[in-house]
Amino acid sequence: MTRVAAIDCGTNSIRLLVADVPATGAHTDLLRRMEVVRLGEGVDATGRLAPQAIERTRVVLAEYAATARELGATVVRMVATSASRDAANRADFEDMVVTTLGRAPDVVPGREEAELSFLGATASLDAAAAAHGVRAARSVDIGCVRLTERHLHGDPPSAEQVRRAEDDIRAALAEVTAEVPVLEAASLVGLAGSVTTVAALALELPAYDPDAIHGSRIEVAAVREVTAYLLAATRERRAALPVMHPGRVDVIGAGALVLRVVMDEFGLDEVVVSEHDILDGIALRLARR
């Protein structure tokens, strides 16, 4: 049994998992935390990480580092993805992490991000799926923060803004299908905050409930309905939804739109929702590499 600390730093949030991972079988969570720091604020337009975004990330990372030590994690890995991967001043971010965490972050390429996400998402859903591994992967820049900053400026966004966002997503999916045989996939597994929030809304949960969300199957009609509602709602109405994390209020419309367009473009009837993702993949690989 290995006690590990996994840190995932994305464009919108930074998350921590401290878990006991056996040589085989399921891992046991000791602690999960998520804070929205929006490291990728403005990076799509400027190509640089904003100093205030790096500072927000530093404050939370210092807390995570202390927590990992207190819980006795013997190995720690921090993985950083899209925002830091693309930034011209990535070295500023990496220097901050070394000073705060005591080790450099792994700014992983899209292929490894996909592998870790696939490992984490499928490990608890279906052993057969996990055994097959990643056959093909393609990372594209259509995350909820980027799409919101590019297109969805109204409150709520206009039909023309939504149309431009849809066109952006479809163009990115064309890049995906050029490299990934998407139509050969048997199932769509959706993960991370946008998908799980859409699922919580589709399930009409009175509060965010990871146990109810994990493994749920959401039909495309429900995804369309939730997406239409979110894109038509004002910020105030979105913030009032009982399952909505405050850090997702501004970007959830774009995240839902990505899921809806993916399902429509590929003719998918349902999405299987996973509460486990790249964070779990980092933890599993740490203990079993």
mmCIF file of C-alpha atoms in Angstrom:
data_model
loop_
_atom_site.group_PDB
_atom_site.id
_atom_site.type_symbol
_atom_site.label_atom_id
_atom_site.label_comp_id
_atom_site.label_asym_id
_atom_site.label_seq_id
_atom_site.Cartn_x
_atom_site.Cartn_y
_atom_site.Cartn_z
ATOM 1 C CA MET A 1 0.000 0.000 0.000
ATOM 2 C CA THR A 2 1.378 3.392 -0.999
ATOM 3 C CA ARG A 3 0.056 6.705 0.287
ATOM 4 C CA VAL A 4 0.236 9.217 -2.553
ATOM 5 C CA ALA A 5 -0.688 12.836 -3.143
ATOM 6 C CA ALA A 6 -1.853 13.733 -6.643
ATOM 7 C CA ILE A 7 -2.339 17.347 -7.737
ATOM 8 C CA ASP A 8 -4.066 18.297 -10.974
ATOM 9 C CA CYS A 9 -3.699 21.907 -12.113
ATOM 10 C CA GLY A 10 -5.921 22.774 -15.047
ATOM 11 C CA THR A 11 -7.148 25.959 -16.669
ATOM 12 C CA ASN A 12 -9.949 26.565 -14.165
ATOM 13 C CA SER A 13 -9.231 24.587 -10.995
ATOM 14 C CA ILE A 14 -6.499 22.970 -8.944
ATOM 15 C CA ARG A 15 -7.352 19.737 -7.163
ATOM 16 C CA LEU A 16 -5.745 17.455 -4.597
ATOM 17 C CA LEU A 17 -6.218 13.745 -3.933
ATOM 18 C CA VAL A 18 -4.475 11.965 -1.080
ATOM 19 C CA ALA A 19 -5.114 8.237 -1.338
ATOM 20 C CA ASP A 20 -3.869 4.825 -0.274
ATOM 21 C CA VAL A 21 -3.193 2.801 -3.406
ATOM 22 C CA PRO A 22 -2.713 -0.994 -3.175
ATOM 23 C CA ALA A 23 -0.741 -3.008 -5.706
ATOM 24 C CA THR A 24 -4.018 -4.067 -7.297
ATOM 25 C CA GLY A 25 -7.640 -3.110 -6.836
ATOM 26 C CA ALA A 26 -9.373 0.106 -5.868
ATOM 27 C CA HIS A 27 -7.645 2.956 -4.082
ATOM 28 C CA THR A 28 -8.983 4.486 -0.881
ATOM 29 C CA ASP A 29 -9.440 8.236 -0.724
ATOM 30 C CA LEU A 30 -8.258 10.033 2.385
ATOM 31 C CA LEU A 31 -8.976 13.495 1.081
ATOM 32 C CA ARG A 32 -10.182 15.251 -2.076
ATOM 33 C CA ARG A 33 -10.106 19.016 -2.490
ATOM 34 C CA MET A 34 -10.903 21.346 -5.352
ATOM 35 C CA GLU A 35 -10.403 25.099 -5.564
ATOM 36 C CA VAL A 36 -11.092 27.325 -8.549
ATOM 37 C CA VAL A 37 -8.030 29.527 -9.153
ATOM 38 C CA ARG A 38 -8.511 30.076 -12.913
ATOM 39 C CA LEU A 39 -4.826 29.758 -13.768
ATOM 40 C CA GLY A 40 -5.768 30.111 -17.439
ATOM 41 C CA GLU A 41 -7.420 33.515 -17.040
ATOM 42 C CA GLY A 42 -6.704 35.435 -20.252
ATOM 43 C CA VAL A 43 -4.108 32.955 -21.531
ATOM 44 C CA ASP A 44 -6.047 32.238 -24.722
ATOM 45 C CA ALA A 45 -5.839 35.904 -25.743
ATOM 46 C CA THR A 46 -2.413 36.859 -24.367
ATOM 47 C CA GLY A 47 -0.478 33.608 -24.519
ATOM 48 C CA ARG A 48 0.763 34.317 -20.987
ATOM 49 C CA LEU A 49 -0.231 33.346 -17.454
ATOM 50 C CA ALA A 50 -1.363 36.406 -15.514
ATOM 51 C CA PRO A 51 0.686 37.164 -12.368
ATOM 52 C CA GLN A 52 -2.489 37.298 -10.267
ATOM 53 C CA ALA A 53 -3.530 33.867 -11.559
ATOM 54 C CA ILE A 54 -0.137 32.394 -10.635
ATOM 55 C CA GLU A 55 -0.467 33.958 -7.179
ATOM 56 C CA ARG A 56 -3.975 32.525 -6.662
ATOM 57 C CA THR A 57 -2.582 29.116 -7.591
ATOM 58 C CA ARG A 58 0.386 29.521 -5.234
ATOM 59 C CA VAL A 59 -1.836 30.210 -2.233
ATOM 60 C CA VAL A 60 -3.861 27.031 -2.731
ATOM 61 C CA LEU A 61 -0.833 24.925 -3.674
ATOM 62 C CA ALA A 62 0.853 25.885 -0.395
ATOM 63 C CA GLU A 63 -2.194 24.565 1.457
ATOM 64 C CA TYR A 64 -2.132 21.350 -0.574
ATOM 65 C CA ALA A 65 1.573 20.797 0.102
ATOM 66 C CA ALA A 66 1.019 21.192 3.845
ATOM 67 C CA THR A 67 -1.957 18.825 3.761
ATOM 68 C CA ALA A 68 -0.008 16.158 1.874
ATOM 69 C CA ARG A 69 2.762 16.324 4.489
ATOM 70 C CA GLU A 70 0.300 16.182 7.394
ATOM 71 C CA LEU A 71 -1.410 13.103 5.957
ATOM 72 C CA GLY A 72 1.901 11.318 5.417
ATOM 73 C CA ALA A 73 1.977 11.044 1.638
ATOM 74 C CA THR A 74 5.258 9.406 0.653
ATOM 75 C CA VAL A 75 5.166 10.424 -3.013
ATOM 76 C CA VAL A 76 3.719 13.561 -4.595
ATOM 77 C CA ARG A 77 3.144 14.455 -8.230
ATOM 78 C CA MET A 78 1.670 17.628 -9.654
ATOM 79 C CA VAL A 79 0.428 17.520 -13.227
ATOM 80 C CA ALA A 80 -0.332 20.707 -15.128
ATOM 81 C CA THR A 81 -2.240 20.742 -18.404
ATOM 82 C CA SER A 82 -3.524 23.110 -21.054
ATOM 83 C CA ALA A 83 -3.069 26.620 -19.626
ATOM 84 C CA SER A 84 0.516 26.149 -18.440
ATOM 85 C CA ARG A 85 1.428 24.009 -21.462
ATOM 86 C CA ASP A 86 0.632 26.853 -23.850
ATOM 87 C CA ALA A 87 1.957 29.834 -21.890
ATOM 88 C CA ALA A 88 5.002 31.808 -23.035
ATOM 89 C CA ASN A 89 5.920 32.501 -19.382
ATOM 90 C CA ARG A 90 5.512 28.906 -18.283
ATOM 91 C CA ALA A 91 8.857 29.176 -16.466
ATOM 92 C CA ASP A 92 7.343 31.688 -14.013
ATOM 93 C CA PHE A 93 4.688 29.127 -13.091
ATOM 94 C CA GLU A 94 7.207 26.283 -12.818
ATOM 95 C CA ASP A 95 9.502 28.343 -10.577
ATOM 96 C CA MET A 96 6.562 29.114 -8.291
ATOM 97 C CA VAL A 97 5.698 25.430 -8.018
ATOM 98 C CA VAL A 98 9.275 24.409 -7.205
ATOM 99 C CA THR A 99 9.427 27.039 -4.444
ATOM 100 C CA THR A 100 6.004 26.112 -3.036
ATOM 101 C CA LEU A 101 5.855 22.345 -3.470
ATOM 102 C CA GLY A 102 9.547 21.480 -3.447
ATOM 103 C CA ARG A 103 9.436 19.824 -6.865
ATOM 104 C CA ALA A 104 8.687 20.847 -10.414
ATOM 105 C CA PRO A 105 5.272 20.249 -11.953
ATOM 106 C CA ASP A 106 4.927 17.819 -14.820
ATOM 107 C CA VAL A 107 3.524 19.927 -17.641
ATOM 108 C CA VAL A 108 2.242 16.986 -19.640
ATOM 109 C CA PRO A 109 1.495 16.803 -23.355
ATOM 110 C CA GLY A 110 -2.014 16.080 -24.558
ATOM 111 C CA ARG A 111 -1.305 12.388 -25.088
ATOM 112 C CA GLU A 112 -0.304 11.803 -21.466
ATOM 113 C CA GLU A 113 -3.207 13.924 -20.235
ATOM 114 C CA ALA A 114 -5.527 11.613 -22.185
ATOM 115 C CA GLU A 115 -3.841 8.471 -20.851
ATOM 116 C CA LEU A 116 -4.071 9.612 -17.222
ATOM 117 C CA SER A 117 -7.677 10.713 -17.654
ATOM 118 C CA PHE A 118 -8.620 7.420 -19.325
ATOM 119 C CA LEU A 119 -6.902 5.428 -16.583
ATOM 120 C CA GLY A 120 -8.632 7.330 -13.807
ATOM 121 C CA ALA A 121 -12.079 7.374 -15.415
ATOM 122 C CA THR A 122 -12.244 3.732 -16.428
ATOM 123 C CA ALA A 123 -10.532 2.104 -13.445
ATOM 124 C CA SER A 124 -13.731 2.112 -11.390
ATOM 125 C CA LEU A 125 -16.252 1.768 -14.214
ATOM 126 C CA ASP A 126 -15.271 -1.284 -16.188
ATOM 127 C CA ALA A 127 -12.145 -3.418 -15.836
ATOM 128 C CA ALA A 128 -12.356 -4.530 -19.455
ATOM 129 C CA ALA A 129 -12.356 -0.934 -20.683
ATOM 130 C CA ALA A 130 -9.344 -0.075 -18.563
ATOM 131 C CA ALA A 131 -7.442 -3.077 -19.894
ATOM 132 C CA HIS A 132 -7.660 -1.858 -23.480
ATOM 133 C CA GLY A 133 -5.759 1.356 -22.812
ATOM 134 C CA VAL A 134 -5.541 4.405 -25.047
ATOM 135 C CA ARG A 135 -5.508 3.657 -28.784
ATOM 136 C CA ALA A 136 -5.546 7.247 -29.994
ATOM 137 C CA ALA A 137 -5.660 10.716 -28.446
ATOM 138 C CA ARG A 138 -5.892 14.347 -29.537
ATOM 139 C CA SER A 139 -6.012 17.394 -27.275
ATOM 140 C CA VAL A 140 -7.819 20.491 -28.578
ATOM 141 C CA ASP A 141 -8.258 23.931 -27.008
ATOM 142 C CA ILE A 142 -11.997 24.057 -26.441
ATOM 143 C CA GLY A 143 -12.143 24.101 -22.668
ATOM 144 C CA CYS A 144 -14.874 26.033 -20.904
ATOM 145 C CA VAL A 145 -12.654 28.967 -19.871
ATOM 146 C CA ARG A 146 -11.208 29.465 -23.350
ATOM 147 C CA LEU A 147 -14.599 29.234 -25.080
ATOM 148 C CA THR A 148 -16.205 31.638 -22.632
ATOM 149 C CA GLU A 149 -13.430 34.187 -23.058
ATOM 150 C CA ARG A 150 -13.513 33.852 -26.844
ATOM 151 C CA HIS A 151 -17.239 33.924 -27.476
ATOM 152 C CA LEU A 152 -19.764 33.931 -24.620
ATOM 153 C CA HIS A 153 -19.660 37.525 -23.410
ATOM 154 C CA GLY A 154 -23.359 38.299 -22.849
ATOM 155 C CA ASP A 155 -25.460 37.684 -19.757
ATOM 156 C CA PRO A 156 -26.898 35.500 -21.111
ATOM 157 C CA PRO A 157 -24.875 35.098 -24.322
ATOM 158 C CA SER A 158 -26.566 35.996 -27.590
ATOM 159 C CA ALA A 159 -27.580 33.424 -30.193
ATOM 160 C CA GLU A 160 -24.743 34.671 -32.416
ATOM 161 C CA GLN A 161 -22.194 34.221 -29.632
ATOM 162 C CA VAL A 162 -23.415 30.675 -29.045
ATOM 163 C CA ARG A 163 -23.296 29.959 -32.781
ATOM 164 C CA ARG A 164 -19.673 31.100 -32.983
ATOM 165 C CA ALA A 165 -18.786 28.893 -30.013
ATOM 166 C CA GLU A 166 -20.480 25.919 -31.671
ATOM 167 C CA ASP A 167 -18.530 26.533 -34.878
ATOM 168 C CA ASP A 168 -15.310 26.665 -32.851
ATOM 169 C CA ILE A 169 -16.110 23.339 -31.191
ATOM 170 C CA ARG A 170 -16.981 21.672 -34.511
ATOM 171 C CA ALA A 171 -13.731 22.861 -36.084
ATOM 172 C CA ALA A 172 -11.792 21.374 -33.170
ATOM 173 C CA LEU A 173 -13.699 18.089 -33.432
ATOM 174 C CA ALA A 174 -12.739 17.891 -37.110
ATOM 175 C CA GLU A 175 -9.101 17.909 -35.954
ATOM 176 C CA VAL A 176 -9.939 15.116 -33.522
ATOM 177 C CA THR A 177 -11.616 12.877 -36.105
ATOM 178 C CA ALA A 178 -8.623 13.269 -38.416
ATOM 179 C CA GLU A 179 -6.532 11.371 -35.845
ATOM 180 C CA VAL A 180 -8.940 9.456 -33.600
ATOM 181 C CA PRO A 181 -11.418 6.797 -34.840
ATOM 182 C CA VAL A 182 -14.168 8.192 -32.626
ATOM 183 C CA LEU A 183 -16.987 6.235 -34.260
ATOM 184 C CA GLU A 184 -15.327 2.957 -33.256
ATOM 185 C CA ALA A 185 -15.806 3.770 -29.564
ATOM 186 C CA ALA A 186 -18.499 1.761 -27.784
ATOM 187 C CA SER A 187 -19.235 4.364 -25.100
ATOM 188 C CA LEU A 188 -18.695 8.009 -24.276
ATOM 189 C CA VAL A 189 -17.368 8.535 -20.750
ATOM 190 C CA GLY A 190 -17.584 12.132 -19.588
ATOM 191 C CA LEU A 191 -15.529 13.481 -16.740
ATOM 192 C CA ALA A 192 -14.514 16.657 -14.888
ATOM 193 C CA GLY A 193 -16.586 19.515 -13.539
ATOM 194 C CA SER A 194 -18.607 20.623 -16.547
ATOM 195 C CA VAL A 195 -19.858 17.115 -17.303
ATOM 196 C CA THR A 196 -20.577 16.208 -13.688
ATOM 197 C CA THR A 197 -22.464 19.480 -13.177
ATOM 198 C CA VAL A 198 -24.580 18.848 -16.279
ATOM 199 C CA ALA A 199 -25.299 15.371 -14.914
ATOM 200 C CA ALA A 200 -26.303 16.765 -11.522
ATOM 201 C CA LEU A 201 -28.747 19.131 -13.237
ATOM 202 C CA ALA A 202 -30.122 16.400 -15.508
ATOM 203 C CA LEU A 203 -30.653 14.174 -12.470
ATOM 204 C CA GLU A 204 -32.395 17.070 -10.677
ATOM 205 C CA LEU A 205 -30.313 16.564 -7.549
ATOM 206 C CA PRO A 206 -31.129 18.819 -4.588
ATOM 207 C CA ALA A 207 -27.394 19.209 -3.904
ATOM 208 C CA TYR A 208 -24.177 18.075 -5.560
ATOM 209 C CA ASP A 209 -23.809 14.354 -4.771
ATOM 210 C CA PRO A 210 -20.736 12.583 -6.216
ATOM 211 C CA ASP A 211 -22.102 9.137 -5.363
ATOM 212 C CA ALA A 212 -25.338 9.769 -7.276
ATOM 213 C CA ILE A 213 -23.458 11.276 -10.226
ATOM 214 C CA HIS A 214 -20.716 8.658 -10.606
ATOM 215 C CA GLY A 215 -21.682 5.997 -13.112
ATOM 216 C CA SER A 216 -24.925 7.722 -14.089
ATOM 217 C CA ARG A 217 -26.044 7.577 -17.718
ATOM 218 C CA ILE A 218 -27.385 10.829 -19.121
ATOM 219 C CA GLU A 219 -29.299 10.721 -22.397
ATOM 220 C CA VAL A 220 -28.517 13.220 -25.128
ATOM 221 C CA ALA A 221 -32.008 14.761 -24.874
ATOM 222 C CA ALA A 222 -31.320 15.657 -21.242
ATOM 223 C CA VAL A 223 -27.918 17.104 -22.142
ATOM 224 C CA ARG A 224 -29.565 19.271 -24.802
ATOM 225 C CA GLU A 225 -32.195 20.462 -22.353
ATOM 226 C CA VAL A 226 -29.695 21.347 -19.620
ATOM 227 C CA THR A 227 -27.372 23.076 -22.091
ATOM 228 C CA ALA A 228 -30.188 25.182 -23.534
ATOM 229 C CA TYR A 229 -31.237 26.221 -20.037
ATOM 230 C CA LEU A 230 -27.705 27.193 -18.968
ATOM 231 C CA LEU A 231 -27.066 29.227 -22.115
ATOM 232 C CA ALA A 232 -30.364 31.088 -21.721
ATOM 233 C CA ALA A 233 -29.957 31.751 -18.001
ATOM 234 C CA THR A 234 -28.437 34.857 -16.478
ATOM 235 C CA ARG A 235 -25.432 34.574 -14.221
ATOM 236 C CA GLU A 236 -27.697 35.144 -11.220
ATOM 237 C CA ARG A 237 -29.954 32.216 -12.165
ATOM 238 C CA ARG A 238 -27.003 29.900 -12.766
ATOM 239 C CA ALA A 239 -25.445 30.853 -9.432
ATOM 240 C CA ALA A 240 -28.706 30.006 -7.644
ATOM 241 C CA LEU A 241 -28.715 26.396 -8.839
ATOM 242 C CA PRO A 242 -28.107 24.155 -5.781
ATOM 243 C CA VAL A 243 -25.551 21.917 -7.521
ATOM 244 C CA MET A 244 -23.482 24.794 -8.956
ATOM 245 C CA HIS A 245 -19.968 25.401 -7.648
ATOM 246 C CA PRO A 246 -19.342 29.174 -7.490
ATOM 247 C CA GLY A 247 -16.209 28.809 -9.603
ATOM 248 C CA ARG A 248 -18.171 27.260 -12.473
ATOM 249 C CA VAL A 249 -20.967 29.816 -12.742
ATOM 250 C CA ASP A 250 -19.230 31.887 -15.418
ATOM 251 C CA VAL A 251 -18.069 28.988 -17.583
ATOM 252 C CA ILE A 252 -20.628 26.184 -17.208
ATOM 253 C CA GLY A 253 -22.571 27.218 -20.322
ATOM 254 C CA ALA A 254 -19.501 26.689 -22.486
ATOM 255 C CA GLY A 255 -18.675 23.393 -20.795
ATOM 256 C CA ALA A 256 -22.193 22.078 -21.351
ATOM 257 C CA LEU A 257 -22.101 23.242 -24.955
ATOM 258 C CA VAL A 258 -18.946 21.232 -25.627
ATOM 259 C CA LEU A 259 -20.603 18.075 -24.305
ATOM 260 C CA ARG A 260 -23.789 18.682 -26.311
ATOM 261 C CA VAL A 261 -21.954 19.347 -29.574
ATOM 262 C CA VAL A 262 -19.728 16.280 -29.090
ATOM 263 C CA MET A 263 -22.766 14.079 -28.577
ATOM 264 C CA ASP A 264 -24.653 15.553 -31.535
ATOM 265 C CA GLU A 265 -21.702 15.512 -33.935
ATOM 266 C CA PHE A 266 -20.877 11.884 -33.189
ATOM 267 C CA GLY A 267 -24.462 10.666 -32.893
ATOM 268 C CA LEU A 268 -24.093 9.528 -29.277
ATOM 269 C CA ASP A 269 -27.247 8.588 -27.372
ATOM 270 C CA GLU A 270 -25.861 8.879 -23.851
ATOM 271 C CA VAL A 271 -22.839 9.789 -21.760
ATOM 272 C CA VAL A 272 -21.589 7.686 -18.849
ATOM 273 C CA VAL A 273 -20.463 10.113 -16.158
ATOM 274 C CA SER A 274 -17.367 9.541 -14.049
ATOM 275 C CA GLU A 275 -16.382 11.377 -10.888
ATOM 276 C CA HIS A 276 -12.934 9.838 -11.339
ATOM 277 C CA ASP A 277 -10.576 11.388 -13.843
ATOM 278 C CA ILE A 278 -6.995 12.537 -14.370
ATOM 279 C CA LEU A 279 -6.531 13.022 -10.618
ATOM 280 C CA ASP A 280 -7.185 9.333 -9.985
ATOM 281 C CA GLY A 281 -4.985 8.419 -12.943
ATOM 282 C CA ILE A 282 -2.086 10.395 -11.451
ATOM 283 C CA ALA A 283 -2.505 8.606 -8.113
ATOM 284 C CA LEU A 284 -2.705 5.142 -9.673
ATOM 285 C CA ARG A 285 0.334 5.660 -11.871
ATOM 286 C CA LEU A 286 2.332 7.102 -8.969
ATOM 287 C CA ALA A 287 1.903 3.921 -6.954
ATOM 288 C CA ARG A 288 2.051 1.386 -9.788
ATOM 289 C CA ARG A 289 4.565 2.663 -12.313
#
